[in-house]
């Protein structure tokens, strides 16, 4: 994407009512005004569902279409990328979809304890090298942050093309004694996956499928 296009999208994001772009220092200092008060943004008390590393926001938009009784927030630091999802949500008057520009590691400073009902992690970078373990979005540190913000029984969904990420996460969950509700090594060949796993495809997912890569899925919760 050219720099002019990026600048244009950054400018448009500033005008979108469904895009929130807090200052990192403000969030780090515990001063983010919507933490614990996301219902004031959506103007209702419906469950909140997050898409972490949302990219173009396909899941945020797709889920908000399918579940008007829930609120969805796509989170990514790359605002020029989620611009597409934010614009689509506005064009379709999806009042239950929002986009938050921030780093995922600040998640527990962006949402309060028990404020979130579900988390979707869609096609994260698997960070295969050992020295990149701290950046894997299902490592133990990130899991602790998710546990803090999820309500009791809240679900986490991991959809990825990476067999490494799938296996790493399953092993970690089992080692921690967490409840794995469902796991599938190839959702398009093996039956049983939830309809939103099959019914929504991201830009990258379509590329992976064209190359014949299997798509994996795990659904788990904290005990």
GROMACS .gro file of C-alpha atoms in nm:
model
  223
    1UNK     CA    1   0.000   0.000   0.000
    2UNK     CA    2   0.140   0.340  -0.098
    3UNK     CA    3   0.216   0.606   0.161
    4UNK     CA    4  -0.046   0.839   0.010
    5UNK     CA    5  -0.312   0.572   0.048
    6UNK     CA    6  -0.209   0.511   0.409
    7UNK     CA    7  -0.222   0.880   0.493
    8UNK     CA    8  -0.564   0.909   0.333
    9UNK     CA    9  -0.694   0.616   0.536
   10UNK     CA   10  -0.546   0.750   0.859
   11UNK     CA   11  -0.726   1.080   0.795
   12UNK     CA   12  -1.055   0.904   0.721
   13UNK     CA   13  -1.024   0.696   1.037
   14UNK     CA   14  -1.016   1.018   1.237
   15UNK     CA   15  -1.364   1.102   1.104
   16UNK     CA   16  -1.517   0.757   1.159
   17UNK     CA   17  -1.742   0.741   1.464
   18UNK     CA   18  -1.672   0.368   1.501
   19UNK     CA   19  -1.293   0.409   1.530
   20UNK     CA   20  -1.128   0.474   1.868
   21UNK     CA   21  -0.760   0.571   1.874
   22UNK     CA   22  -0.635   0.626   2.230
   23UNK     CA   23  -0.289   0.761   2.306
   24UNK     CA   24  -0.057   0.484   2.432
   25UNK     CA   25   0.068   0.691   2.729
   26UNK     CA   26  -0.290   0.753   2.835
   27UNK     CA   27  -0.371   0.380   2.822
   28UNK     CA   28  -0.048   0.281   3.000
   29UNK     CA   29  -0.127   0.526   3.280
   30UNK     CA   30  -0.468   0.366   3.334
   31UNK     CA   31  -0.652   0.673   3.206
   32UNK     CA   32  -0.838   0.524   2.908
   33UNK     CA   33  -1.192   0.655   2.953
   34UNK     CA   34  -1.379   0.362   2.796
   35UNK     CA   35  -1.221   0.095   3.014
   36UNK     CA   36  -1.508  -0.058   3.208
   37UNK     CA   37  -1.753   0.169   3.023
   38UNK     CA   38  -1.771   0.028   2.672
   39UNK     CA   39  -2.148   0.009   2.709
   40UNK     CA   40  -2.152   0.390   2.687
   41UNK     CA   41  -1.995   0.372   2.340
   42UNK     CA   42  -2.247   0.116   2.213
   43UNK     CA   43  -2.532   0.263   2.419
   44UNK     CA   44  -2.647  -0.081   2.534
   45UNK     CA   45  -2.552  -0.361   2.775
   46UNK     CA   46  -2.503  -0.633   2.512
   47UNK     CA   47  -2.207  -0.875   2.540
   48UNK     CA   48  -1.874  -0.751   2.405
   49UNK     CA   49  -1.670  -0.966   2.168
   50UNK     CA   50  -1.314  -0.881   2.059
   51UNK     CA   51  -1.121  -0.967   1.744
   52UNK     CA   52  -0.751  -0.936   1.825
   53UNK     CA   53  -0.514  -0.849   1.542
   54UNK     CA   54  -0.821  -0.790   1.328
   55UNK     CA   55  -0.642  -0.697   1.004
   56UNK     CA   56  -0.903  -0.583   0.755
   57UNK     CA   57  -1.176  -0.657   1.010
   58UNK     CA   58  -1.355  -0.935   0.823
   59UNK     CA   59  -1.451  -1.119   1.141
   60UNK     CA   60  -1.557  -0.806   1.326
   61UNK     CA   61  -1.787  -0.712   1.037
   62UNK     CA   62  -1.906  -1.064   0.965
   63UNK     CA   63  -1.992  -1.141   1.325
   64UNK     CA   64  -2.166  -0.807   1.376
   65UNK     CA   65  -2.391  -0.887   1.080
   66UNK     CA   66  -2.473  -1.232   1.217
   67UNK     CA   67  -2.523  -1.131   1.582
   68UNK     CA   68  -2.695  -0.793   1.616
   69UNK     CA   69  -2.749  -0.865   1.988
   70UNK     CA   70  -2.371  -0.854   2.057
   71UNK     CA   71  -2.111  -0.577   2.026
   72UNK     CA   72  -1.789  -0.642   1.834
   73UNK     CA   73  -1.456  -0.460   1.856
   74UNK     CA   74  -1.170  -0.523   1.614
   75UNK     CA   75  -0.831  -0.435   1.761
   76UNK     CA   76  -0.514  -0.375   1.561
   77UNK     CA   77  -0.227  -0.126   1.565
   78UNK     CA   78  -0.243  -0.094   1.185
   79UNK     CA   79  -0.519   0.158   1.130
   80UNK     CA   80  -0.472   0.174   0.753
   81UNK     CA   81  -0.552  -0.197   0.740
   82UNK     CA   82  -0.872  -0.200   0.950
   83UNK     CA   83  -0.993   0.110   0.764
   84UNK     CA   84  -1.168  -0.127   0.523
   85UNK     CA   85  -1.368  -0.297   0.797
   86UNK     CA   86  -1.456   0.031   0.968
   87UNK     CA   87  -1.575   0.182   0.640
   88UNK     CA   88  -1.784  -0.124   0.555
   89UNK     CA   89  -1.945  -0.120   0.900
   90UNK     CA   90  -2.040   0.245   0.853
   91UNK     CA   91  -2.175   0.186   0.503
   92UNK     CA   92  -2.392  -0.098   0.634
   93UNK     CA   93  -2.500   0.091   0.949
   94UNK     CA   94  -2.359  -0.178   1.175
   95UNK     CA   95  -2.394   0.005   1.503
   96UNK     CA   96  -2.259  -0.296   1.694
   97UNK     CA   97  -1.914  -0.288   1.527
   98UNK     CA   98  -1.620  -0.072   1.637
   99UNK     CA   99  -1.245  -0.064   1.578
  100UNK     CA  100  -0.976   0.015   1.831
  101UNK     CA  101  -0.624   0.113   1.727
  102UNK     CA  102  -0.387  -0.014   1.993
  103UNK     CA  103  -0.128  -0.276   2.081
  104UNK     CA  104  -0.272  -0.610   2.195
  105UNK     CA  105  -0.036  -0.624   2.494
  106UNK     CA  106  -0.236  -0.336   2.646
  107UNK     CA  107  -0.560  -0.535   2.636
  108UNK     CA  108  -0.603  -0.549   3.014
  109UNK     CA  109  -0.573  -0.168   3.029
  110UNK     CA  110  -0.832  -0.122   2.755
  111UNK     CA  111  -1.098  -0.344   2.914
  112UNK     CA  112  -1.196  -0.399   3.275
  113UNK     CA  113  -1.228  -0.724   3.465
  114UNK     CA  114  -1.519  -0.939   3.338
  115UNK     CA  115  -1.605  -0.681   3.068
  116UNK     CA  116  -1.558  -0.913   2.769
  117UNK     CA  117  -1.770  -1.214   2.671
  118UNK     CA  118  -1.558  -1.365   2.393
  119UNK     CA  119  -1.225  -1.321   2.217
  120UNK     CA  120  -1.143  -1.415   1.858
  121UNK     CA  121  -0.779  -1.449   1.751
  122UNK     CA  122  -0.777  -1.479   1.372
  123UNK     CA  123  -0.463  -1.578   1.182
  124UNK     CA  124  -0.203  -1.431   1.417
  125UNK     CA  125   0.166  -1.436   1.331
  126UNK     CA  126   0.280  -1.770   1.482
  127UNK     CA  127   0.617  -1.622   1.585
  128UNK     CA  128   0.785  -1.960   1.535
  129UNK     CA  129   1.136  -1.864   1.650
  130UNK     CA  130   1.192  -1.933   2.021
  131UNK     CA  131   1.311  -1.577   2.088
  132UNK     CA  132   0.972  -1.456   1.958
  133UNK     CA  133   0.773  -1.664   2.208
  134UNK     CA  134   0.680  -1.353   2.409
  135UNK     CA  135   0.498  -1.219   2.103
  136UNK     CA  136   0.279  -1.526   2.046
  137UNK     CA  137  -0.079  -1.423   2.111
  138UNK     CA  138  -0.159  -1.741   2.303
  139UNK     CA  139   0.147  -1.749   2.529
  140UNK     CA  140   0.094  -1.766   2.906
  141UNK     CA  141   0.131  -1.390   2.956
  142UNK     CA  142  -0.138  -1.312   2.699
  143UNK     CA  143  -0.361  -1.585   2.843
  144UNK     CA  144  -0.336  -1.418   3.185
  145UNK     CA  145  -0.449  -1.089   3.031
  146UNK     CA  146  -0.742  -1.258   2.856
  147UNK     CA  147  -0.842  -1.429   3.180
  148UNK     CA  148  -0.858  -1.090   3.355
  149UNK     CA  149  -1.095  -0.926   3.110
  150UNK     CA  150  -1.318  -1.224   3.027
  151UNK     CA  151  -1.634  -1.286   3.222
  152UNK     CA  152  -1.667  -1.630   3.389
  153UNK     CA  153  -1.717  -1.892   3.118
  154UNK     CA  154  -1.607  -1.651   2.846
  155UNK     CA  155  -1.478  -1.815   2.528
  156UNK     CA  156  -1.155  -1.774   2.332
  157UNK     CA  157  -1.145  -1.875   1.964
  158UNK     CA  158  -0.820  -1.933   1.773
  159UNK     CA  159  -0.839  -1.974   1.396
  160UNK     CA  160  -0.509  -2.016   1.215
  161UNK     CA  161  -0.336  -2.172   0.916
  162UNK     CA  162  -0.031  -2.247   1.133
  163UNK     CA  163  -0.007  -2.609   1.250
  164UNK     CA  164   0.272  -2.491   1.482
  165UNK     CA  165   0.046  -2.230   1.646
  166UNK     CA  166  -0.235  -2.482   1.675
  167UNK     CA  167  -0.014  -2.745   1.839
  168UNK     CA  168   0.167  -2.496   2.062
  169UNK     CA  169  -0.162  -2.355   2.191
  170UNK     CA  170  -0.320  -2.695   2.253
  171UNK     CA  171  -0.016  -2.811   2.445
  172UNK     CA  172  -0.009  -2.496   2.656
  173UNK     CA  173  -0.381  -2.515   2.733
  174UNK     CA  174  -0.357  -2.878   2.839
  175UNK     CA  175  -0.052  -2.803   3.053
  176UNK     CA  176  -0.241  -2.525   3.229
  177UNK     CA  177  -0.545  -2.744   3.281
  178UNK     CA  178  -0.775  -2.519   3.080
  179UNK     CA  179  -1.096  -2.641   2.919
  180UNK     CA  180  -1.071  -2.707   2.545
  181UNK     CA  181  -1.429  -2.718   2.416
  182UNK     CA  182  -1.337  -2.800   2.058
  183UNK     CA  183  -1.029  -2.846   1.840
  184UNK     CA  184  -1.008  -2.920   1.468
  185UNK     CA  185  -0.695  -2.961   1.254
  186UNK     CA  186  -0.878  -2.897   0.924
  187UNK     CA  187  -1.214  -2.724   0.956
  188UNK     CA  188  -1.308  -2.758   0.589
  189UNK     CA  189  -1.250  -3.133   0.578
  190UNK     CA  190  -1.361  -3.239   0.924
  191UNK     CA  191  -1.719  -3.171   1.029
  192UNK     CA  192  -1.835  -3.010   1.351
  193UNK     CA  193  -1.692  -2.657   1.353
  194UNK     CA  194  -1.924  -2.367   1.453
  195UNK     CA  195  -2.092  -2.199   1.156
  196UNK     CA  196  -1.905  -1.871   1.206
  197UNK     CA  197  -1.575  -2.058   1.166
  198UNK     CA  198  -1.678  -2.177   0.820
  199UNK     CA  199  -1.904  -1.890   0.719
  200UNK     CA  200  -1.654  -1.604   0.754
  201UNK     CA  201  -1.324  -1.597   0.568
  202UNK     CA  202  -1.049  -1.339   0.597
  203UNK     CA  203  -0.840  -1.204   0.310
  204UNK     CA  204  -0.543  -1.412   0.423
  205UNK     CA  205  -0.753  -1.722   0.480
  206UNK     CA  206  -0.865  -1.720   0.116
  207UNK     CA  207  -0.501  -1.701   0.010
  208UNK     CA  208  -0.409  -1.995   0.235
  209UNK     CA  209  -0.697  -2.204   0.099
  210UNK     CA  210  -0.588  -2.136  -0.259
  211UNK     CA  211  -0.250  -2.282  -0.164
  212UNK     CA  212  -0.418  -2.589  -0.014
  213UNK     CA  213  -0.323  -2.511   0.347
  214UNK     CA  214  -0.555  -2.657   0.613
  215UNK     CA  215  -0.725  -2.412   0.846
  216UNK     CA  216  -0.727  -2.505   1.215
  217UNK     CA  217  -0.953  -2.394   1.500
  218UNK     CA  218  -0.955  -2.416   1.880
  219UNK     CA  219  -1.226  -2.299   2.120
  220UNK     CA  220  -1.137  -2.287   2.488
  221UNK     CA  221  -1.229  -2.121   2.815
  222UNK     CA  222  -1.081  -2.056   3.157
  223UNK     CA  223  -1.206  -2.282   3.434
   0.00000   0.00000   0.00000
